[in-house]
Amino acid sequence: MKKRTAKLVLSLFVALAFASCREEETVFPSSDKSVAAPRSDGKIEGFYLLNEGNMGMNRASIDVFNYRTGNYTTDIYSERNPTVVKELGDVGNDIKIYGNKVYAVINCSNKVEVIDKWTAKRIKKIDIPNCRYVAFYKDKAYVSSYAGPVAIDPNAEIGFVAEIDTASLEIKRKVTVGYQPEQMVIRNGKLYVANSGGYRVPNYDRTVSVIDLETFTETKKIDVGINLYGMQIDARGDIYVSSRGDYYNTPSNLFVIDSQTDEKKMQLDIPVSGMCLVDDLLYFYSVSWSYLTNSNKVTYGILDTKTKKVISDKVITDGTDKKIMIPYGIQVNPETKEIYITDAQNYVVTGYIYCFTPDGKLKWKTTGGNIPAHIAFITKN
């Protein structure tokens, strides 16, 4: 691949007004807005943000922020790929960067979109039914799949993880895991998969599948808690697994698995909807509906993973949290420690992306797409 400078390529997302060859559609140009002062230091060039889009509305989209220019550009995928029918697709569930490729997992469109890191142009579409999240190890990508259709069903089929060769972008192997598998982490040649069982309510799954990556077989299921979802792993090999509970009587919670013994070792009694881990700090938020007040209860916090203690019940310290309706994503720049939080608003209107200083004070805010959610940082090669 011809090597490009990040400054050149991240600046090429300019507004282009043209009619597309999509049937009965017009492609509108992306919008470009200056939101921050340009920065030239560091290896991180910017980030992609995947907007989920409301289910059934075909509104998933990708935005990009460029540290070098300070510009935030919305909806670049449709502009850079005018021949792709229906644009990005329905429900953007995960986005990650590996090498020079960006992997966007589009849940209800049953595909993983692989695009070039520097141009945002499609490289390939990989068909995987009801796909959810992606993780990487050596020269492979691993994608979790609910396997069956998008539907609540007490008899919903068991899920699987697909192994994709990152050079050929072909599916090489599949392994059966638990019901409705979600996020994954990798440690010591083992893939850990959080199984939710979310379609089989009230009979949720409560296990983490352990997959030996050499043989690609499930070697163990760890009993953890119902309706598992998020996963992070710290430098010592402790795995943090969030449970969404049953939304009624069993609250959300956070558990710790020891990757040496593959056993659950702690229940932290912390509600967690979304989280990210940078250095030894786990940043998290929780959104839980209260039937007593008919409103959402929103909380934030920072956990010290060395002590397993919450060292702050605030991520935002200047009162801006009161303006965020539904926090829907959180990410921290590992270089600058800037904190990014997305706001889904009411899930229908355009959402927001907020940038905070490391001590939680607002730096900038701008509009994203519909349900902004997942952030992947772009680094120099």
Short mmCIF file of C-alpha atoms in Angstrom, two decimals:
data_model
loop_
_atom_site.label_atom_id
_atom_site.label_comp_id
_atom_site.label_asym_id
_atom_site.label_seq_id
_atom_site.Cartn_x
_atom_site.Cartn_y
_atom_site.Cartn_z
CA MET A 1 0.00 0.00 0.00
CA LYS A 2 1.26 3.45 -0.88
CA LYS A 3 2.16 5.29 2.30
CA ARG A 4 0.39 8.57 2.89
CA THR A 5 0.91 11.19 5.54
CA ALA A 6 -1.87 11.41 8.08
CA LYS A 7 -2.03 15.16 7.73
CA LEU A 8 -2.69 14.88 4.01
CA VAL A 9 -5.29 12.17 4.19
CA LEU A 10 -7.25 13.34 7.22
CA SER A 11 -7.55 16.72 5.52
CA LEU A 12 -9.01 15.32 2.33
CA PHE A 13 -12.53 14.93 3.69
CA VAL A 14 -13.76 18.10 2.04
CA ALA A 15 -17.33 18.89 1.07
CA LEU A 16 -18.23 17.51 -2.33
CA ALA A 17 -21.69 18.17 -3.73
CA PHE A 18 -22.67 15.56 -6.23
CA ALA A 19 -25.48 13.22 -7.14
CA SER A 20 -24.85 9.60 -6.31
CA CYS A 21 -25.52 6.54 -8.37
CA ARG A 22 -27.57 5.11 -5.51
CA GLU A 23 -31.08 4.49 -6.69
CA GLU A 24 -33.42 7.42 -6.00
CA GLU A 25 -31.01 8.93 -3.49
CA THR A 26 -28.84 11.99 -3.29
CA VAL A 27 -25.57 11.90 -1.41
CA PHE A 28 -25.18 15.03 0.64
CA PRO A 29 -21.66 16.24 1.37
CA SER A 30 -20.14 15.77 4.78
CA SER A 31 -19.95 18.81 7.01
CA ASP A 32 -16.63 20.08 8.35
CA LYS A 33 -16.46 22.17 11.52
CA SER A 34 -13.54 23.64 13.46
CA VAL A 35 -13.96 22.59 17.10
CA ALA A 36 -10.46 22.71 18.60
CA ALA A 37 -7.07 24.33 18.19
CA PRO A 38 -4.75 22.40 15.84
CA ARG A 39 -2.21 20.13 17.56
CA SER A 40 0.93 18.74 15.95
CA ASP A 41 2.48 16.58 18.68
CA GLY A 42 1.85 12.95 19.57
CA LYS A 43 1.29 9.78 17.56
CA ILE A 44 -2.50 9.97 17.64
CA GLU A 45 -3.76 11.78 14.54
CA GLY A 46 -7.44 11.82 15.40
CA PHE A 47 -10.34 9.41 15.75
CA TYR A 48 -13.24 7.85 13.92
CA LEU A 49 -16.64 7.94 15.61
CA LEU A 50 -19.30 5.39 14.65
CA ASN A 51 -22.88 6.61 15.00
CA GLU A 52 -25.18 3.66 15.64
CA GLY A 53 -28.30 5.06 14.01
CA ASN A 54 -31.78 4.08 15.15
CA MET A 55 -32.63 0.44 14.40
CA GLY A 56 -34.51 -0.05 11.16
CA MET A 57 -33.70 3.47 9.92
CA ASN A 58 -30.47 2.71 7.99
CA ARG A 59 -28.78 5.66 9.70
CA ALA A 60 -25.39 4.33 10.79
CA SER A 61 -22.62 6.75 9.84
CA ILE A 62 -18.96 7.52 10.50
CA ASP A 63 -17.47 10.87 11.58
CA VAL A 64 -13.78 11.80 11.89
CA PHE A 65 -11.90 14.23 14.15
CA ASN A 66 -8.49 15.50 13.03
CA TYR A 67 -6.14 16.67 15.81
CA ARG A 68 -3.82 18.29 13.26
CA THR A 69 -6.49 20.65 11.95
CA GLY A 70 -8.91 20.70 14.91
CA ASN A 71 -11.75 19.88 12.51
CA TYR A 72 -14.65 17.50 13.11
CA THR A 73 -16.19 16.04 9.93
CA THR A 74 -19.53 14.24 9.90
CA ASP A 75 -20.73 11.39 7.70
CA ILE A 76 -17.59 10.72 5.69
CA TYR A 77 -18.39 7.13 4.70
CA SER A 78 -21.22 7.97 2.32
CA GLU A 79 -19.17 10.73 0.72
CA ARG A 80 -16.08 8.58 0.19
CA ASN A 81 -18.13 5.58 -1.05
CA PRO A 82 -20.81 6.99 -3.40
CA THR A 83 -21.45 3.67 -5.15
CA VAL A 84 -22.34 1.75 -1.97
CA VAL A 85 -26.09 1.16 -1.96
CA LYS A 86 -27.77 2.10 1.34
CA GLU A 87 -24.53 3.69 2.53
CA LEU A 88 -23.08 2.32 5.78
CA GLY A 89 -26.18 0.43 6.86
CA ASP A 90 -28.35 -0.29 9.89
CA VAL A 91 -27.00 -0.05 13.47
CA GLY A 92 -23.27 0.56 13.80
CA ASN A 93 -22.28 -1.59 16.75
CA ASP A 94 -18.47 -1.38 16.99
CA ILE A 95 -15.47 0.24 15.31
CA LYS A 96 -11.80 -0.58 15.73
CA ILE A 97 -8.57 0.03 13.83
CA TYR A 98 -5.97 -2.65 13.17
CA GLY A 99 -3.00 -1.89 10.96
CA ASN A 100 -4.17 0.30 8.07
CA LYS A 101 -7.73 -1.00 8.15
CA VAL A 102 -10.83 0.18 9.99
CA TYR A 103 -13.39 -2.48 10.93
CA ALA A 104 -16.96 -1.21 11.41
CA VAL A 105 -19.40 -3.83 12.71
CA ILE A 106 -22.89 -3.10 11.33
CA ASN A 107 -25.24 -5.23 13.37
CA CYS A 108 -28.62 -5.30 11.61
CA SER A 109 -27.05 -5.12 8.15
CA ASN A 110 -25.24 -8.37 9.00
CA LYS A 111 -21.82 -7.20 7.86
CA VAL A 112 -18.41 -5.91 8.83
CA GLU A 113 -17.32 -2.98 6.68
CA VAL A 114 -13.54 -2.85 6.22
CA ILE A 115 -12.30 0.55 5.09
CA ASP A 116 -8.92 2.17 4.51
CA LYS A 117 -7.68 3.99 7.60
CA TRP A 118 -6.51 7.05 5.69
CA THR A 119 -9.15 7.46 2.97
CA ALA A 120 -12.30 5.89 4.51
CA LYS A 121 -12.87 4.05 1.23
CA ARG A 122 -14.33 0.57 1.34
CA ILE A 123 -11.87 -2.31 1.01
CA LYS A 124 -14.33 -5.14 1.53
CA LYS A 125 -17.67 -6.13 3.05
CA ILE A 126 -17.62 -9.30 5.18
CA ASP A 127 -21.01 -10.95 5.70
CA ILE A 128 -21.64 -12.11 9.28
CA PRO A 129 -25.20 -12.48 10.62
CA ASN A 130 -26.22 -10.27 13.55
CA CYS A 131 -22.60 -9.34 14.22
CA ARG A 132 -21.76 -7.44 17.41
CA TYR A 133 -18.10 -6.69 18.33
CA VAL A 134 -14.56 -7.17 17.05
CA ALA A 135 -11.19 -7.95 18.70
CA PHE A 136 -7.73 -8.64 17.26
CA TYR A 137 -4.81 -10.96 17.89
CA LYS A 138 -1.74 -11.35 15.69
CA ASP A 139 -3.02 -11.54 12.10
CA LYS A 140 -6.64 -12.35 12.94
CA ALA A 141 -9.83 -10.45 13.69
CA TYR A 142 -12.53 -12.02 15.87
CA VAL A 143 -16.18 -11.02 15.47
CA SER A 144 -18.94 -12.05 17.87
CA SER A 145 -22.31 -12.97 16.34
CA TYR A 146 -25.78 -13.63 17.71
CA ALA A 147 -26.10 -16.04 14.74
CA GLY A 148 -29.87 -15.80 14.40
CA PRO A 149 -32.27 -13.04 13.38
CA VAL A 150 -32.80 -9.82 15.35
CA ALA A 151 -35.70 -10.91 17.56
CA ILE A 152 -36.57 -11.64 21.17
CA ASP A 153 -37.05 -15.40 21.23
CA PRO A 154 -36.83 -17.79 24.19
CA ASN A 155 -35.51 -20.35 21.72
CA ALA A 156 -32.99 -18.02 20.06
CA GLU A 157 -30.03 -19.97 18.77
CA ILE A 158 -26.62 -20.07 20.35
CA GLY A 159 -24.00 -17.59 19.14
CA PHE A 160 -20.55 -17.93 17.64
CA VAL A 161 -17.29 -16.07 17.04
CA ALA A 162 -15.88 -15.84 13.52
CA GLU A 163 -12.13 -15.72 12.89
CA ILE A 164 -11.10 -13.49 9.97
CA ASP A 165 -7.68 -13.39 8.32
CA THR A 166 -6.69 -9.70 8.29
CA ALA A 167 -4.72 -10.06 5.05
CA SER A 168 -7.27 -11.87 2.86
CA LEU A 169 -10.31 -10.68 4.89
CA GLU A 170 -11.78 -14.16 4.57
CA ILE A 171 -13.53 -16.04 7.36
CA LYS A 172 -11.29 -18.95 8.35
CA ARG A 173 -12.93 -20.60 11.37
CA LYS A 174 -15.96 -20.34 13.63
CA VAL A 175 -16.47 -21.45 17.21
CA THR A 176 -19.74 -21.79 19.11
CA VAL A 177 -19.87 -19.82 22.37
CA GLY A 178 -22.85 -18.81 24.53
CA TYR A 179 -26.15 -17.12 23.76
CA GLN A 180 -25.99 -13.65 22.19
CA PRO A 181 -22.25 -12.99 22.67
CA GLU A 182 -21.09 -9.40 23.07
CA GLN A 183 -17.66 -7.86 23.78
CA MET A 184 -14.37 -9.78 23.92
CA VAL A 185 -10.82 -9.47 25.27
CA ILE A 186 -7.69 -11.53 24.60
CA ARG A 187 -4.97 -12.66 27.02
CA ASN A 188 -2.27 -15.34 26.83
CA GLY A 189 -3.62 -16.90 23.64
CA LYS A 190 -7.16 -17.07 25.00
CA LEU A 191 -10.26 -15.21 23.81
CA TYR A 192 -12.80 -14.29 26.49
CA VAL A 193 -16.37 -13.71 25.29
CA ALA A 194 -19.17 -12.10 27.31
CA ASN A 195 -22.41 -14.00 26.68
CA SER A 196 -25.61 -12.03 27.32
CA GLY A 197 -28.52 -14.26 26.38
CA GLY A 198 -30.37 -10.99 25.80
CA TYR A 199 -32.82 -12.49 23.29
CA ARG A 200 -33.83 -15.25 25.69
CA VAL A 201 -35.19 -13.00 28.43
CA PRO A 202 -35.86 -13.86 31.23
CA ASN A 203 -33.50 -16.82 30.79
CA TYR A 204 -30.35 -14.77 30.32
CA ASP A 205 -26.97 -16.34 29.78
CA ARG A 206 -24.52 -15.66 32.63
CA THR A 207 -21.23 -17.00 31.31
CA VAL A 208 -17.93 -15.92 29.80
CA SER A 209 -16.66 -18.36 27.18
CA VAL A 210 -12.92 -19.09 27.17
CA ILE A 211 -11.61 -19.91 23.68
CA ASP A 212 -8.19 -21.42 23.02
CA LEU A 213 -7.05 -19.48 19.94
CA GLU A 214 -4.67 -22.14 18.67
CA THR A 215 -7.30 -24.87 18.47
CA PHE A 216 -10.22 -22.42 18.29
CA THR A 217 -12.28 -24.43 20.72
CA GLU A 218 -14.18 -23.45 23.83
CA THR A 219 -12.28 -24.81 26.83
CA LYS A 220 -14.42 -23.40 29.62
CA LYS A 221 -17.46 -21.34 30.57
CA ILE A 222 -17.02 -19.06 33.60
CA ASP A 223 -20.20 -18.41 35.59
CA VAL A 224 -20.26 -14.63 36.21
CA GLY A 225 -23.67 -12.89 36.19
CA ILE A 226 -26.74 -12.42 34.02
CA ASN A 227 -26.84 -10.48 30.75
CA LEU A 228 -23.11 -9.83 30.36
CA TYR A 229 -21.99 -7.11 28.00
CA GLY A 230 -18.78 -5.04 28.26
CA MET A 231 -15.20 -6.26 28.74
CA GLN A 232 -11.88 -4.57 29.55
CA ILE A 233 -8.55 -6.04 30.67
CA ASP A 234 -5.84 -4.38 32.75
CA ALA A 235 -2.07 -4.73 32.69
CA ARG A 236 -2.14 -7.42 35.37
CA GLY A 237 -4.54 -9.62 33.44
CA ASP A 238 -7.66 -8.89 35.45
CA ILE A 239 -10.74 -8.85 33.20
CA TYR A 240 -13.61 -6.47 33.97
CA VAL A 241 -17.02 -7.71 32.81
CA SER A 242 -20.17 -5.63 33.04
CA SER A 243 -23.64 -7.05 33.53
CA ARG A 244 -26.71 -5.15 32.38
CA GLY A 245 -28.91 -6.99 34.88
CA ASP A 246 -32.56 -7.65 34.03
CA TYR A 247 -33.61 -3.96 33.99
CA TYR A 248 -36.04 -4.63 36.83
CA ASN A 249 -34.95 -6.46 39.98
CA THR A 250 -31.32 -7.31 39.27
CA PRO A 251 -29.23 -4.17 38.82
CA SER A 252 -26.26 -3.65 36.53
CA ASN A 253 -22.96 -4.75 38.05
CA LEU A 254 -19.23 -5.10 37.43
CA PHE A 255 -17.27 -8.31 37.94
CA VAL A 256 -13.58 -9.22 37.84
CA ILE A 257 -12.17 -12.42 36.31
CA ASP A 258 -8.63 -13.65 37.00
CA SER A 259 -7.17 -14.63 33.62
CA GLN A 260 -4.56 -16.83 35.30
CA THR A 261 -7.13 -19.10 36.93
CA ASP A 262 -10.08 -18.29 34.65
CA GLU A 263 -12.30 -17.83 37.66
CA LYS A 264 -14.52 -14.98 38.83
CA LYS A 265 -12.76 -13.38 41.77
CA MET A 266 -14.72 -10.22 42.61
CA GLN A 267 -18.12 -8.59 42.39
CA LEU A 268 -17.62 -4.84 42.69
CA ASP A 269 -21.28 -3.78 43.08
CA ILE A 270 -20.85 -0.89 40.65
CA PRO A 271 -23.48 -0.20 37.96
CA VAL A 272 -21.78 0.10 34.55
CA SER A 273 -23.33 0.74 31.13
CA GLY A 274 -20.15 1.76 29.31
CA MET A 275 -16.46 1.80 30.21
CA CYS A 276 -12.93 2.25 28.92
CA LEU A 277 -9.58 1.51 30.49
CA VAL A 278 -6.47 3.69 30.16
CA ASP A 279 -3.33 2.90 32.16
CA ASP A 280 -4.67 1.75 35.55
CA LEU A 281 -7.91 3.73 35.48
CA LEU A 282 -11.29 2.40 34.42
CA TYR A 283 -13.63 5.23 33.39
CA PHE A 284 -17.31 4.32 33.43
CA TYR A 285 -20.88 5.59 33.33
CA SER A 286 -24.24 4.04 34.09
CA VAL A 287 -27.72 4.78 32.77
CA SER A 288 -30.54 2.98 34.58
CA TRP A 289 -34.26 3.54 34.34
CA SER A 290 -36.15 4.17 37.59
CA TYR A 291 -39.77 3.09 37.62
CA LEU A 292 -40.27 5.11 40.80
CA THR A 293 -39.37 8.42 39.17
CA ASN A 294 -40.03 7.45 35.54
CA SER A 295 -36.63 8.81 34.64
CA ASN A 296 -33.08 7.68 33.98
CA LYS A 297 -30.52 7.70 36.76
CA VAL A 298 -27.11 8.60 35.34
CA THR A 299 -23.86 8.09 37.25
CA TYR A 300 -20.16 8.33 36.41
CA GLY A 301 -16.98 7.15 38.07
CA ILE A 302 -13.31 6.20 37.90
CA LEU A 303 -12.03 2.89 39.28
CA ASP A 304 -8.40 2.31 40.26
CA THR A 305 -7.78 -1.16 38.85
CA LYS A 306 -4.83 -1.77 41.18
CA THR A 307 -6.91 -1.35 44.34
CA LYS A 308 -10.32 -2.15 42.81
CA LYS A 309 -11.64 0.98 44.53
CA VAL A 310 -13.66 3.82 43.02
CA ILE A 311 -11.45 6.89 43.42
CA SER A 312 -13.97 9.36 42.03
CA ASP A 313 -17.71 9.45 41.44
CA LYS A 314 -17.15 12.13 38.80
CA VAL A 315 -15.70 12.01 35.32
CA ILE A 316 -17.12 15.45 34.50
CA THR A 317 -16.33 18.09 37.12
CA ASP A 318 -17.69 21.37 35.73
CA GLY A 319 -21.42 20.60 35.75
CA THR A 320 -21.64 19.77 32.03
CA ASP A 321 -22.97 16.32 32.95
CA LYS A 322 -26.32 17.96 33.70
CA LYS A 323 -26.60 18.84 29.99
CA ILE A 324 -25.95 15.27 28.80
CA MET A 325 -29.26 13.49 28.38
CA ILE A 326 -28.14 9.89 27.67
CA PRO A 327 -24.39 9.15 27.83
CA TYR A 328 -23.84 6.44 25.23
CA GLY A 329 -20.10 6.10 24.78
CA ILE A 330 -16.89 6.92 26.62
CA GLN A 331 -13.28 6.91 25.48
CA VAL A 332 -10.02 8.44 26.76
CA ASN A 333 -7.07 9.51 24.63
CA PRO A 334 -4.16 7.46 26.00
CA GLU A 335 -1.67 10.25 25.19
CA THR A 336 -3.43 13.43 26.29
CA LYS A 337 -5.91 11.78 28.72
CA GLU A 338 -8.67 13.90 27.20
CA ILE A 339 -12.07 12.33 27.91
CA TYR A 340 -14.70 11.89 25.20
CA ILE A 341 -18.35 11.24 26.04
CA THR A 342 -21.17 10.88 23.51
CA ASP A 343 -24.78 11.85 24.13
CA ALA A 344 -27.54 9.94 22.34
CA GLN A 345 -30.15 12.55 23.38
CA ASN A 346 -33.51 10.80 22.88
CA TYR A 347 -32.12 8.28 20.34
CA VAL A 348 -34.03 9.97 17.49
CA VAL A 349 -32.47 13.40 17.01
CA THR A 350 -28.84 14.17 16.24
CA GLY A 351 -26.51 13.42 19.16
CA TYR A 352 -23.45 15.19 20.54
CA ILE A 353 -19.78 14.45 21.19
CA TYR A 354 -18.14 16.15 24.19
CA CYS A 355 -14.41 16.55 24.82
CA PHE A 356 -13.21 17.14 28.38
CA THR A 357 -9.81 17.90 29.87
CA PRO A 358 -8.22 15.15 32.00
CA ASP A 359 -9.69 16.83 35.08
CA GLY A 360 -13.19 16.79 33.61
CA LYS A 361 -13.70 20.33 32.29
CA LEU A 362 -15.36 20.92 28.92
CA LYS A 363 -12.99 21.70 26.03
CA TRP A 364 -15.41 21.45 23.12
CA LYS A 365 -18.73 20.02 22.02
CA THR A 366 -20.17 19.39 18.57
CA THR A 367 -22.96 17.50 16.84
CA GLY A 368 -22.36 13.97 15.61
CA GLY A 369 -24.83 11.68 13.89
CA ASN A 370 -27.80 9.70 15.15
CA ILE A 371 -26.80 7.92 18.39
CA PRO A 372 -23.03 8.63 18.44
CA ALA A 373 -21.40 5.75 20.25
CA HIS A 374 -18.03 4.18 19.43
CA ILE A 375 -14.61 5.85 19.07
CA ALA A 376 -11.42 4.43 17.51
CA PHE A 377 -8.20 6.47 17.67
CA ILE A 378 -6.10 6.89 14.51
CA THR A 379 -2.36 6.53 15.08
CA LYS A 380 0.68 7.09 12.88
CA ASN A 381 2.17 3.98 11.33
#
